[in-house]
Amino acid sequence: MSVSDPIADTLTIIRNALRARKETVEFPASKLLERVMGIFKNDGYIEDYRLLKDNKQGILKVYLKYVDTKPGIMGLKRVSRPGLRVYADNGRIPRVISGLGTAVLSTSKGIITDREARKLKIGGEVVCYIW
């Protein structure tokens, strides 16, 4: 069975793992997902991630973060999807929970956060929200 939206599948895997209090989670790797996990790590939502080699595309292993038994990620939401793409220009980049969360954007400069996009004054496709 082919996967039509690997980003949504990955966010669901992470969300389910957090509810089950898992320490780590694994899913098929891609360059896009690796960059998104890099943003999650830099913003402090996950502890770490590793790219594990296999005979195919590789596997991303994500180490989830918990603070006093509370997950580091309170919510994840897929915004732009294959059936309905969502784009934001420079002046309309969304703020997630009044700036407490992070919007991940796919831009001409790569995968970046909403704060970086405002600083660079560029827009792009809104991939997901995390808070």
Short mmCIF file of C-alpha atoms in Angstrom, two decimals:
data_model
loop_
_atom_site.label_atom_id
_atom_site.label_comp_id
_atom_site.label_asym_id
_atom_site.label_seq_id
_atom_site.Cartn_x
_atom_site.Cartn_y
_atom_site.Cartn_z
CA MET A 1 0.00 0.00 0.00
CA SER A 2 1.43 3.37 -0.98
CA VAL A 3 1.45 6.30 1.39
CA SER A 4 -0.16 9.41 -0.07
CA ASP A 5 0.83 11.76 2.79
CA PRO A 6 3.95 10.64 4.69
CA ILE A 7 4.05 13.85 6.76
CA ALA A 8 0.54 13.31 8.15
CA ASP A 9 1.38 9.65 8.84
CA THR A 10 4.55 10.67 10.71
CA LEU A 11 2.74 13.27 12.82
CA THR A 12 0.11 10.65 13.71
CA ILE A 13 2.82 8.13 14.66
CA ILE A 14 4.43 10.71 16.96
CA ARG A 15 1.08 11.75 18.47
CA ASN A 16 0.14 8.12 19.20
CA ALA A 17 3.58 7.39 20.69
CA LEU A 18 3.26 10.38 23.03
CA ARG A 19 -0.14 9.18 24.25
CA ALA A 20 1.33 5.72 24.85
CA ARG A 21 4.30 7.29 26.72
CA LYS A 22 6.86 5.74 24.36
CA GLU A 23 10.49 6.84 24.69
CA THR A 24 11.30 6.43 21.00
CA VAL A 25 9.46 6.10 17.72
CA GLU A 26 10.62 4.92 14.28
CA PHE A 27 9.29 5.66 10.80
CA PRO A 28 10.55 5.63 7.19
CA ALA A 29 12.99 8.45 6.49
CA SER A 30 12.93 11.18 3.86
CA LYS A 31 14.89 14.40 3.46
CA LEU A 32 11.78 16.45 4.24
CA LEU A 33 11.02 14.52 7.44
CA GLU A 34 14.67 14.73 8.51
CA ARG A 35 14.57 18.53 8.18
CA VAL A 36 11.25 18.74 10.04
CA MET A 37 12.70 16.64 12.89
CA GLY A 38 15.70 19.00 12.93
CA ILE A 39 13.33 21.91 13.53
CA PHE A 40 11.51 19.96 16.27
CA LYS A 41 14.87 19.27 17.95
CA ASN A 42 16.15 22.87 17.64
CA ASP A 43 12.92 24.22 19.14
CA GLY A 44 13.11 21.72 22.03
CA TYR A 45 10.07 19.58 21.20
CA ILE A 46 12.06 16.33 20.95
CA GLU A 47 15.27 15.14 22.61
CA ASP A 48 17.05 13.93 19.49
CA TYR A 49 16.68 11.98 16.26
CA ARG A 50 18.92 9.59 14.35
CA LEU A 51 18.97 8.38 10.76
CA LEU A 52 19.39 4.61 10.77
CA LYS A 53 20.58 2.94 7.58
CA ASP A 54 18.80 -0.02 6.08
CA ASN A 55 18.71 -1.50 2.59
CA LYS A 56 15.96 0.90 1.54
CA GLN A 57 15.40 4.60 2.27
CA GLY A 58 16.50 4.52 5.90
CA ILE A 59 14.65 4.87 9.17
CA LEU A 60 14.32 7.93 11.38
CA LYS A 61 14.44 7.13 15.09
CA VAL A 62 13.07 9.97 17.21
CA TYR A 63 13.73 10.22 20.94
CA LEU A 64 10.66 11.87 22.47
CA LYS A 65 10.95 14.46 25.23
CA TYR A 66 9.08 14.39 28.53
CA VAL A 67 9.28 16.96 31.35
CA ASP A 68 7.96 15.60 34.67
CA THR A 69 5.91 12.97 32.78
CA LYS A 70 4.39 15.67 30.53
CA PRO A 71 5.22 15.36 26.83
CA GLY A 72 7.36 18.05 25.18
CA ILE A 73 4.81 18.17 22.35
CA MET A 74 1.33 19.24 23.41
CA GLY A 75 -0.14 19.21 19.91
CA LEU A 76 0.64 18.53 16.25
CA LYS A 77 -1.46 19.55 13.27
CA ARG A 78 -0.95 18.91 9.57
CA VAL A 79 -1.95 22.06 7.67
CA SER A 80 -1.17 21.74 3.97
CA ARG A 81 -2.09 18.35 2.56
CA PRO A 82 -2.12 16.75 -0.89
CA GLY A 83 -5.81 17.56 -1.47
CA LEU A 84 -5.65 21.12 -0.15
CA ARG A 85 -2.36 23.00 -0.27
CA VAL A 86 -2.05 25.98 2.09
CA TYR A 87 0.37 28.78 1.25
CA ALA A 88 1.25 31.86 3.27
CA ASP A 89 2.92 34.93 1.84
CA ASN A 90 5.29 37.14 3.81
CA GLY A 91 2.58 39.17 5.53
CA ARG A 92 0.30 36.25 6.39
CA ILE A 93 2.62 33.75 8.06
CA PRO A 94 0.55 32.23 10.89
CA ARG A 95 1.41 32.53 14.58
CA VAL A 96 0.70 29.32 16.47
CA ILE A 97 -0.87 29.94 19.90
CA SER A 98 0.15 33.63 19.82
CA GLY A 99 3.77 32.76 19.09
CA LEU A 100 4.17 30.01 21.71
CA GLY A 101 4.04 27.26 19.08
CA THR A 102 5.86 26.84 15.80
CA ALA A 103 4.66 26.71 12.21
CA VAL A 104 6.90 24.73 9.86
CA LEU A 105 7.08 26.11 6.31
CA SER A 106 8.49 24.77 3.07
CA THR A 107 10.06 27.75 1.28
CA SER A 108 12.52 28.50 -1.49
CA LYS A 109 15.18 28.61 1.27
CA GLY A 110 14.26 25.13 2.51
CA ILE A 111 12.24 23.89 5.49
CA ILE A 112 12.17 26.69 8.09
CA THR A 113 10.13 27.93 11.05
CA ASP A 114 7.62 30.77 10.97
CA ARG A 115 10.05 33.01 12.88
CA GLU A 116 12.84 32.44 10.36
CA ALA A 117 10.43 33.09 7.47
CA ARG A 118 9.38 36.43 8.99
CA LYS A 119 13.03 37.37 9.48
CA LEU A 120 13.86 36.48 5.85
CA LYS A 121 10.58 38.09 4.67
CA ILE A 122 9.56 35.08 2.59
CA GLY A 123 6.45 32.93 2.46
CA GLY A 124 5.86 29.32 1.55
CA GLU A 125 3.73 26.24 2.04
CA VAL A 126 2.59 25.71 5.64
CA VAL A 127 3.58 22.11 6.40
CA CYS A 128 2.44 21.74 10.02
CA TYR A 129 1.93 23.35 13.42
CA ILE A 130 3.53 22.14 16.64
CA TRP A 131 2.96 23.39 20.16
#
